[in-house]
């Protein structure tokens, strides 16, 4: 009778009961509003974008205005100064001068500033792609954390069912030993498996608590009851069923790869800016100013005093030698460009590798889910057969314990394969650069 409970406990663990809790889209909407990683990427994008108007400003008119007030002491021996200014009776005191000016400067030719503006545009575009990659990554991070929790919950359910099955077996072994129809060895074996199962349950429960908190870190909200993954998952291969087509899509659309390419463009412009440090610059200027002077105790007029004067000019600056700094900047910018090109090549190779890996993982995952389901069915039948054999004496207690263990392992593997298959499909779309909200909606439709 007690061994019949064993089959019932294991069967309950495999049943996914309907849930009306939080679904994947709820978690994503919370993450979109609260995820600090995406918010940080957005702030970085906006900060980098400000480099464009700052670089452009160097090519636009520069307008400034100023005013100064100065005081100069006049000694008693400065009578000549007083005579020359029509104030011979004043030979000492203070002379005050007020100057007012306004100027406008306009760059006519500065190829270095032009190249720096182009570099700023490329850098800003690269950061836009980085933000796009972060936004796509959020789809996967939410889904990964969500399905990790779902898988953990199933692992806990299997562990508890396994623990209960071993407890039933242990109780039966004790009763059989007490009535003298079984050896004490059966009791020891059953107790060993039972205690190990209790420890395993505690481990899975701790993992579940940690992973629920990991989802909270992304969403910013406490995790409630989550909808489960339904049993009948689609077993269709990726479309198109051509790995090269997915690779081509990733090379064209993957935002991380595009960001690296734009970073190389920015580095090329920086090289041009450094080389332009050898070239002349031309600047036009226009200024208007006046200066008024007076004595502290009387008028102090001179020719032109208090009148505005205009100055117009064009300045040609030709750099000749700056201690080797310009050549050093050119070498530095070239090295930085080489670094950016190497980073681009590494990103390109990794993107191809990831795309092919996820494509193959989806194909393998389909087989793993199908074989995993068959393994669970076979393991369940093995438990039933071993239990029946034990009842008639053709199987020993250790056989029963091992069959229970194999069933739990098969259920655990099957659960992990199901959740990972769904996640690998999203990872493939992300690597190809085509993942969007519709993909998350489709995955959400697989929940119940």
Coordinates of C-alpha atoms in Angstrom, one line a residue:
X1 CA 0.0 0.0 0.0
X2 CA 2.8 2.4 0.9
X3 CA 4.6 1.7 -2.3
X4 CA 1.5 2.8 -4.2
X5 CA 1.9 6.2 -2.6
X6 CA 5.4 6.4 -4.1
X7 CA 4.0 6.4 -7.7
X8 CA 1.3 8.9 -6.8
X9 CA 3.8 11.4 -5.3
X10 CA 6.1 11.2 -8.3
X11 CA 3.2 11.7 -10.7
X12 CA 2.0 14.8 -8.9
X13 CA 5.5 16.3 -9.3
X14 CA 5.2 16.0 -13.1
X15 CA 1.9 17.8 -13.3
X16 CA 2.0 21.5 -14.1
X17 CA -1.1 22.9 -12.5
X18 CA -2.9 25.9 -14.1
X19 CA -1.7 29.3 -12.8
X20 CA -3.3 32.7 -12.9
X21 CA -0.2 34.5 -11.7
X22 CA 2.2 36.9 -13.2
X23 CA 3.3 36.2 -16.8
X24 CA 6.4 37.0 -18.8
X25 CA 5.0 40.2 -20.3
X26 CA 4.2 41.5 -16.9
X27 CA 7.8 40.9 -15.8
X28 CA 9.1 42.6 -18.9
X29 CA 6.9 45.7 -18.5
X30 CA 8.2 46.0 -14.9
X31 CA 11.8 45.5 -16.0
X32 CA 11.4 48.1 -18.8
X33 CA 10.3 50.7 -16.2
X34 CA 12.7 49.7 -13.4
X35 CA 15.8 47.9 -14.8
X36 CA 18.9 49.8 -13.8
X37 CA 21.1 48.3 -16.5
X38 CA 18.8 49.6 -19.3
X39 CA 18.5 53.0 -17.5
X40 CA 22.3 53.2 -17.2
X41 CA 22.6 52.4 -21.0
X42 CA 20.1 55.2 -21.7
X43 CA 21.9 57.7 -19.6
X44 CA 25.2 56.8 -21.3
X45 CA 23.6 57.2 -24.7
X46 CA 22.3 60.7 -23.9
X47 CA 25.6 61.8 -22.4
X48 CA 27.6 60.6 -25.4
X49 CA 25.2 62.3 -27.8
X50 CA 26.1 65.6 -26.2
X51 CA 29.6 65.3 -27.7
X52 CA 28.1 66.1 -31.1
X53 CA 26.9 69.7 -30.3
X54 CA 30.1 70.3 -28.3
X55 CA 32.2 69.3 -31.3
X56 CA 30.0 71.3 -33.7
X57 CA 30.3 74.4 -31.4
X58 CA 33.9 74.8 -32.3
X59 CA 33.0 75.4 -35.9
X60 CA 30.2 77.9 -35.1
X61 CA 30.6 81.6 -34.3
X62 CA 32.1 82.4 -30.9
X63 CA 30.6 85.6 -29.4
X64 CA 32.0 87.2 -26.2
X65 CA 31.6 90.5 -24.4
X66 CA 33.6 92.0 -21.6
X67 CA 34.0 95.1 -19.4
X68 CA 36.9 96.1 -17.2
X69 CA 37.4 99.0 -14.7
X70 CA 41.0 100.0 -13.8
X71 CA 42.4 102.6 -11.4
X72 CA 45.8 104.1 -11.7
X73 CA 47.5 106.3 -9.1
X74 CA 49.0 109.6 -10.3
X75 CA 52.0 111.0 -8.3
X76 CA 52.7 114.7 -7.5
X77 CA 55.5 114.7 -10.1
X78 CA 53.0 113.9 -12.8
X79 CA 52.2 117.6 -13.5
X80 CA 53.2 117.1 -17.2
X81 CA 50.5 114.5 -17.4
X82 CA 48.1 116.9 -15.9
X83 CA 49.1 119.7 -18.4
X84 CA 48.8 117.4 -21.4
X85 CA 45.3 116.5 -20.4
X86 CA 44.2 120.1 -19.8
X87 CA 44.1 119.8 -16.0
X88 CA 47.3 121.5 -14.9
X89 CA 45.9 122.2 -11.5
X90 CA 45.7 118.6 -10.6
X91 CA 49.1 116.9 -10.2
X92 CA 48.1 113.9 -8.1
X93 CA 45.1 111.6 -7.5
X94 CA 43.6 108.5 -9.3
X95 CA 43.0 108.0 -12.9
X96 CA 40.1 105.5 -13.7
X97 CA 39.6 103.7 -17.0
X98 CA 36.5 101.8 -18.1
X99 CA 36.7 99.5 -21.1
X100 CA 33.8 97.8 -22.9
X101 CA 34.2 95.3 -25.7
X102 CA 32.4 92.7 -27.8
X103 CA 33.9 90.3 -30.3
X104 CA 32.9 87.5 -32.7
X105 CA 35.2 84.9 -34.0
X106 CA 34.4 82.5 -36.8
X107 CA 36.5 79.5 -37.9
X108 CA 37.0 79.5 -41.7
X109 CA 39.3 76.5 -42.0
X110 CA 40.1 73.9 -39.3
X111 CA 40.2 70.4 -40.6
X112 CA 41.0 69.0 -37.2
X113 CA 37.7 70.3 -35.8
X114 CA 35.8 69.0 -38.8
X115 CA 37.2 65.5 -38.3
X116 CA 36.5 65.7 -34.6
X117 CA 32.8 66.5 -35.4
X118 CA 32.7 63.5 -37.7
X119 CA 34.2 61.3 -34.9
X120 CA 31.6 62.6 -32.5
X121 CA 28.8 61.7 -34.8
X122 CA 30.1 58.1 -35.3
X123 CA 30.7 57.8 -31.5
X124 CA 27.1 58.9 -30.9
X125 CA 25.7 56.5 -33.5
X126 CA 27.8 53.7 -31.9
X127 CA 26.3 54.4 -28.5
X128 CA 22.8 54.3 -30.0
X129 CA 23.5 50.8 -31.2
X130 CA 24.9 49.9 -27.8
X131 CA 21.6 51.1 -26.3
X132 CA 19.7 49.1 -28.9
X133 CA 21.7 46.0 -27.9
X134 CA 20.9 46.7 -24.2
X135 CA 17.2 46.9 -25.0
X136 CA 17.4 43.6 -26.9
X137 CA 19.4 42.1 -24.1
X138 CA 16.6 43.0 -21.7
X139 CA 14.2 40.6 -23.5
X140 CA 16.6 37.8 -23.0
X141 CA 17.5 38.7 -19.4
X142 CA 13.9 38.9 -18.3
X143 CA 13.1 35.6 -20.1
X144 CA 16.2 33.9 -18.7
X145 CA 15.5 35.0 -15.1
X146 CA 11.8 34.1 -15.5
X147 CA 12.4 30.6 -16.9
X148 CA 15.1 30.0 -14.4
X149 CA 12.6 30.5 -11.6
X150 CA 10.1 28.2 -13.4
X151 CA 12.7 25.5 -13.7
X152 CA 13.7 25.9 -10.1
X153 CA 10.1 25.5 -9.0
X154 CA 9.8 22.3 -10.9
X155 CA 13.2 21.1 -9.5
X156 CA 11.9 21.8 -6.0
X157 CA 8.7 19.9 -6.8
X158 CA 10.6 16.9 -8.1
X159 CA 13.0 17.0 -5.1
X160 CA 10.0 17.0 -2.6
X161 CA 8.3 14.2 -4.4
X162 CA 11.6 12.3 -4.5
X163 CA 12.0 13.0 -0.7
X164 CA 8.5 11.8 0.0
X165 CA 9.0 8.6 -2.1
X166 CA 12.2 7.8 -0.1
X167 CA 10.4 8.5 3.1
X168 CA 7.6 6.0 2.2
X169 CA 10.2 3.4 1.2
X170 CA 12.1 4.0 4.5
X171 CA 9.0 3.6 6.6
X172 CA 8.1 0.4 4.8
X173 CA 11.7 -0.9 5.3
X174 CA 11.4 -0.2 9.0
X175 CA 8.1 -2.0 9.3
X176 CA 9.4 -5.0 7.4
X177 CA 12.4 -5.2 9.6
X178 CA 10.3 -5.0 12.8
X179 CA 8.2 -7.9 11.7
X180 CA 11.2 -9.8 10.6
X181 CA 10.6 -10.1 6.9
X182 CA 13.5 -7.8 5.8
X183 CA 17.1 -7.3 6.8
X184 CA 18.4 -4.2 8.6
X185 CA 20.4 -3.4 5.4
X186 CA 17.2 -2.3 3.7
X187 CA 16.6 0.2 6.5
X188 CA 20.1 1.6 6.3
X189 CA 19.9 1.9 2.5
X190 CA 16.5 3.6 2.5
X191 CA 17.4 6.0 5.3
X192 CA 20.6 7.0 3.5
X193 CA 18.7 7.8 0.3
X194 CA 16.0 9.6 2.3
X195 CA 18.4 11.9 4.2
X196 CA 20.3 12.7 1.0
X197 CA 17.0 13.6 -0.6
X198 CA 16.1 16.0 2.2
X199 CA 19.4 17.8 1.8
X200 CA 18.8 18.0 -2.0
X201 CA 15.4 19.6 -1.4
X202 CA 17.0 22.2 0.9
X203 CA 19.6 23.0 -1.8
X204 CA 16.9 23.4 -4.5
X205 CA 14.8 25.6 -2.3
X206 CA 17.7 27.9 -1.6
X207 CA 18.5 28.1 -5.3
X208 CA 14.9 29.0 -6.0
X209 CA 14.9 31.8 -3.4
X210 CA 18.1 33.2 -4.9
X211 CA 16.8 33.1 -8.4
X212 CA 13.5 34.7 -7.5
X213 CA 15.6 37.6 -6.0
X214 CA 17.6 37.8 -9.2
X215 CA 14.4 38.3 -11.1
X216 CA 13.4 41.0 -8.6
X217 CA 16.7 42.8 -9.3
X218 CA 15.6 43.2 -12.9
X219 CA 12.0 44.0 -12.4
X220 CA 12.3 46.1 -9.3
X221 CA 9.2 44.3 -7.9
X222 CA 8.7 41.3 -5.6
X223 CA 8.1 38.1 -7.6
X224 CA 4.7 36.5 -7.0
X225 CA 3.2 33.4 -8.5
X226 CA 4.4 32.9 -12.1
X227 CA 2.6 31.2 -14.9
X228 CA 4.1 27.9 -16.0
X229 CA 5.3 26.6 -19.3
X230 CA 2.7 24.4 -20.9
X231 CA 3.5 20.8 -21.7
X232 CA 2.9 20.8 -25.5
X233 CA 5.7 23.0 -26.8
X234 CA 6.1 23.4 -30.5
X235 CA 9.0 21.3 -31.8
X236 CA 9.6 23.2 -35.0
X237 CA 13.1 23.9 -36.2
X238 CA 14.3 27.5 -36.7
X239 CA 12.9 29.3 -39.7
X240 CA 14.7 29.7 -42.1
X241 CA 16.2 26.3 -41.7
X242 CA 19.6 27.5 -43.0
X243 CA 22.3 28.4 -40.5
X244 CA 24.1 30.7 -43.0
X245 CA 20.9 32.8 -43.4
X246 CA 21.0 33.4 -39.6
X247 CA 24.7 34.3 -39.8
X248 CA 24.0 36.7 -42.6
X249 CA 21.3 38.3 -40.6
X250 CA 23.6 38.7 -37.5
X251 CA 26.3 40.3 -39.6
X252 CA 23.8 42.8 -41.0
X253 CA 21.6 43.5 -37.9
X254 CA 23.4 42.6 -34.7
X255 CA 23.5 45.9 -32.8
X256 CA 26.7 45.1 -30.8
X257 CA 28.5 44.3 -34.1
X258 CA 27.2 47.5 -35.7
X259 CA 28.3 49.5 -32.7
X260 CA 31.8 48.1 -33.1
X261 CA 31.9 49.1 -36.7
X262 CA 30.8 52.6 -35.9
X263 CA 33.6 52.7 -33.2
X264 CA 36.1 51.9 -36.0
X265 CA 34.6 54.8 -38.1
X266 CA 35.0 57.1 -35.1
X267 CA 38.6 56.0 -34.7
X268 CA 39.3 56.7 -38.4
X269 CA 38.0 60.2 -38.0
X270 CA 40.2 60.7 -34.9
X271 CA 43.2 59.7 -37.0
X272 CA 42.3 62.4 -39.5
X273 CA 41.9 64.9 -36.7
X274 CA 45.3 64.1 -35.3
X275 CA 46.9 64.4 -38.7
X276 CA 45.2 67.7 -39.4
X277 CA 47.2 69.1 -36.4
X278 CA 50.0 69.7 -39.0
X279 CA 47.7 71.8 -41.2
X280 CA 47.1 75.6 -41.1
X281 CA 43.9 77.1 -39.6
X282 CA 42.1 80.3 -40.6
X283 CA 39.9 82.3 -38.3
X284 CA 38.0 85.6 -39.0
X285 CA 37.3 88.0 -36.2
X286 CA 35.3 91.2 -35.6
X287 CA 35.5 93.3 -32.4
X288 CA 34.1 96.6 -31.2
X289 CA 35.4 98.3 -28.1
X290 CA 35.7 101.7 -26.4
X291 CA 37.7 102.9 -23.5
X292 CA 36.9 105.9 -21.2
X293 CA 39.3 107.5 -18.7
X294 CA 38.7 110.2 -16.1
X295 CA 40.2 111.7 -13.0
X296 CA 38.6 111.2 -9.6
X297 CA 38.1 115.0 -9.2
X298 CA 37.6 116.3 -12.7
X299 CA 37.3 115.6 -16.4
X300 CA 40.1 113.8 -18.1
X301 CA 39.7 114.0 -21.8
X302 CA 42.0 112.9 -24.5
X303 CA 41.6 112.5 -28.2
X304 CA 39.3 109.6 -28.9
X305 CA 38.4 109.0 -25.3
X306 CA 35.0 107.3 -24.9
X307 CA 34.6 106.5 -28.6
X308 CA 33.9 103.0 -30.1
X309 CA 36.5 101.4 -32.4
X310 CA 36.0 98.5 -34.7
X311 CA 38.6 95.8 -35.6
X312 CA 38.3 93.3 -38.4
X313 CA 40.8 90.7 -39.1
X314 CA 41.7 87.3 -40.5
X315 CA 44.3 85.1 -38.7
X316 CA 46.3 82.4 -40.4
X317 CA 48.0 80.0 -37.9
X318 CA 50.6 77.6 -39.2
X319 CA 51.8 75.0 -36.7
X320 CA 55.5 74.4 -37.2
X321 CA 56.7 72.5 -34.2
X322 CA 55.0 71.6 -30.9
X323 CA 57.8 69.5 -29.3
X324 CA 56.6 66.3 -31.1
X325 CA 53.2 66.3 -29.5
X326 CA 51.3 66.3 -32.9
X327 CA 53.3 63.3 -34.2
X328 CA 52.7 61.5 -30.9
X329 CA 48.9 62.1 -31.1
X330 CA 48.9 60.7 -34.7
X331 CA 50.6 57.6 -33.5
X332 CA 48.3 57.2 -30.6
X333 CA 45.2 57.6 -32.6
X334 CA 46.4 55.0 -35.1
X335 CA 47.0 52.6 -32.3
X336 CA 43.5 53.2 -31.0
X337 CA 42.1 52.7 -34.4
X338 CA 43.9 49.4 -34.7
X339 CA 42.6 48.4 -31.3
X340 CA 39.0 49.2 -32.5
X341 CA 39.5 47.2 -35.6
X342 CA 40.8 44.2 -33.6
X343 CA 37.8 44.5 -31.3
X344 CA 35.5 44.6 -34.3
X345 CA 37.0 41.4 -35.7
X346 CA 36.7 39.7 -32.4
X347 CA 33.0 40.8 -32.1
X348 CA 32.3 39.6 -35.6
X349 CA 33.8 36.1 -34.9
X350 CA 31.9 35.8 -31.6
X351 CA 28.7 36.9 -33.3
X352 CA 29.1 34.2 -35.9
X353 CA 30.0 31.6 -33.3
X354 CA 27.0 32.5 -31.0
X355 CA 24.6 32.5 -33.9
X356 CA 25.7 29.0 -35.1
X357 CA 25.8 27.8 -31.5
X358 CA 22.2 28.9 -30.7
X359 CA 21.0 27.6 -34.0
X360 CA 22.4 24.2 -33.3
X361 CA 21.3 24.4 -29.7
X362 CA 17.7 24.8 -30.8
X363 CA 17.9 21.7 -33.1
X364 CA 19.6 19.8 -30.3
X365 CA 17.1 21.1 -27.8
X366 CA 14.2 19.7 -29.8
X367 CA 15.8 16.2 -29.7
X368 CA 16.6 16.6 -26.0
X369 CA 13.0 17.5 -25.1
X370 CA 11.6 14.6 -27.1
X371 CA 14.1 12.1 -25.7
X372 CA 13.7 13.6 -22.2
X373 CA 10.0 13.0 -22.3
X374 CA 10.5 9.4 -23.4
X375 CA 13.1 9.0 -20.7
X376 CA 10.6 10.1 -18.0
X377 CA 8.0 7.7 -19.3
X378 CA 10.5 4.8 -19.3
X379 CA 11.7 5.7 -15.9
X380 CA 8.2 5.8 -14.5
X381 CA 7.5 2.4 -15.9
X382 CA 10.8 1.2 -14.5
X383 CA 9.7 2.4 -11.0
X384 CA 6.4 0.5 -11.4
X385 CA 8.1 -2.7 -12.6
X386 CA 10.8 -2.5 -9.8
X387 CA 8.1 -2.0 -7.2
X388 CA 6.2 -5.0 -8.4
X389 CA 9.4 -7.1 -8.5
X390 CA 10.2 -6.1 -5.0
X391 CA 6.7 -7.2 -3.8
X392 CA 7.2 -10.7 -5.2
X393 CA 10.9 -10.8 -4.2
X394 CA 12.6 -10.6 -7.5
X395 CA 14.0 -7.1 -6.8
X396 CA 15.8 -5.8 -3.8
X397 CA 15.4 -2.6 -1.9
X398 CA 18.4 -1.0 -3.6
X399 CA 16.8 -1.6 -7.0
X400 CA 13.7 0.3 -5.8
X401 CA 15.8 3.2 -4.5
X402 CA 17.8 3.5 -7.7
X403 CA 14.7 3.4 -9.9
X404 CA 13.3 6.3 -7.9
X405 CA 16.5 8.2 -8.3
X406 CA 16.6 7.6 -12.1
X407 CA 13.0 8.9 -12.4
X408 CA 13.8 12.1 -10.5
X409 CA 16.9 12.7 -12.6
X410 CA 14.9 12.1 -15.8
X411 CA 12.3 14.6 -14.7
X412 CA 14.9 17.1 -13.8
X413 CA 16.7 16.8 -17.1
X414 CA 13.4 17.0 -19.0
X415 CA 12.3 20.2 -17.2
X416 CA 15.6 21.9 -17.8
X417 CA 15.6 20.9 -21.5
X418 CA 12.1 22.3 -22.0
X419 CA 12.9 25.7 -20.5
X420 CA 16.2 26.0 -22.2
X421 CA 14.7 25.2 -25.6
X422 CA 12.4 28.2 -25.4
X423 CA 15.2 30.4 -24.2
X424 CA 17.6 29.3 -26.9
X425 CA 15.1 30.4 -29.5
X426 CA 15.1 33.9 -28.1
X427 CA 18.9 33.8 -27.9
X428 CA 19.1 32.9 -31.6
X429 CA 16.9 35.8 -32.5
X430 CA 19.0 38.2 -30.3
X431 CA 22.2 37.0 -31.9
X432 CA 20.7 37.6 -35.4
X433 CA 19.7 41.1 -34.2
X434 CA 16.0 40.6 -34.9
X435 CA 14.5 40.0 -31.5
X436 CA 11.6 42.3 -30.6
X437 CA 8.5 42.5 -28.4
X438 CA 6.5 40.2 -30.7
X439 CA 9.0 37.4 -29.9
X440 CA 8.3 37.8 -26.2
X441 CA 4.6 37.8 -26.8
X442 CA 4.9 34.5 -28.7
X443 CA 6.9 33.0 -25.8
X444 CA 4.3 34.3 -23.4
X445 CA 1.6 32.5 -25.3
X446 CA 3.4 29.2 -24.3
X447 CA 2.6 29.9 -20.7
X448 CA -0.5 28.7 -18.8

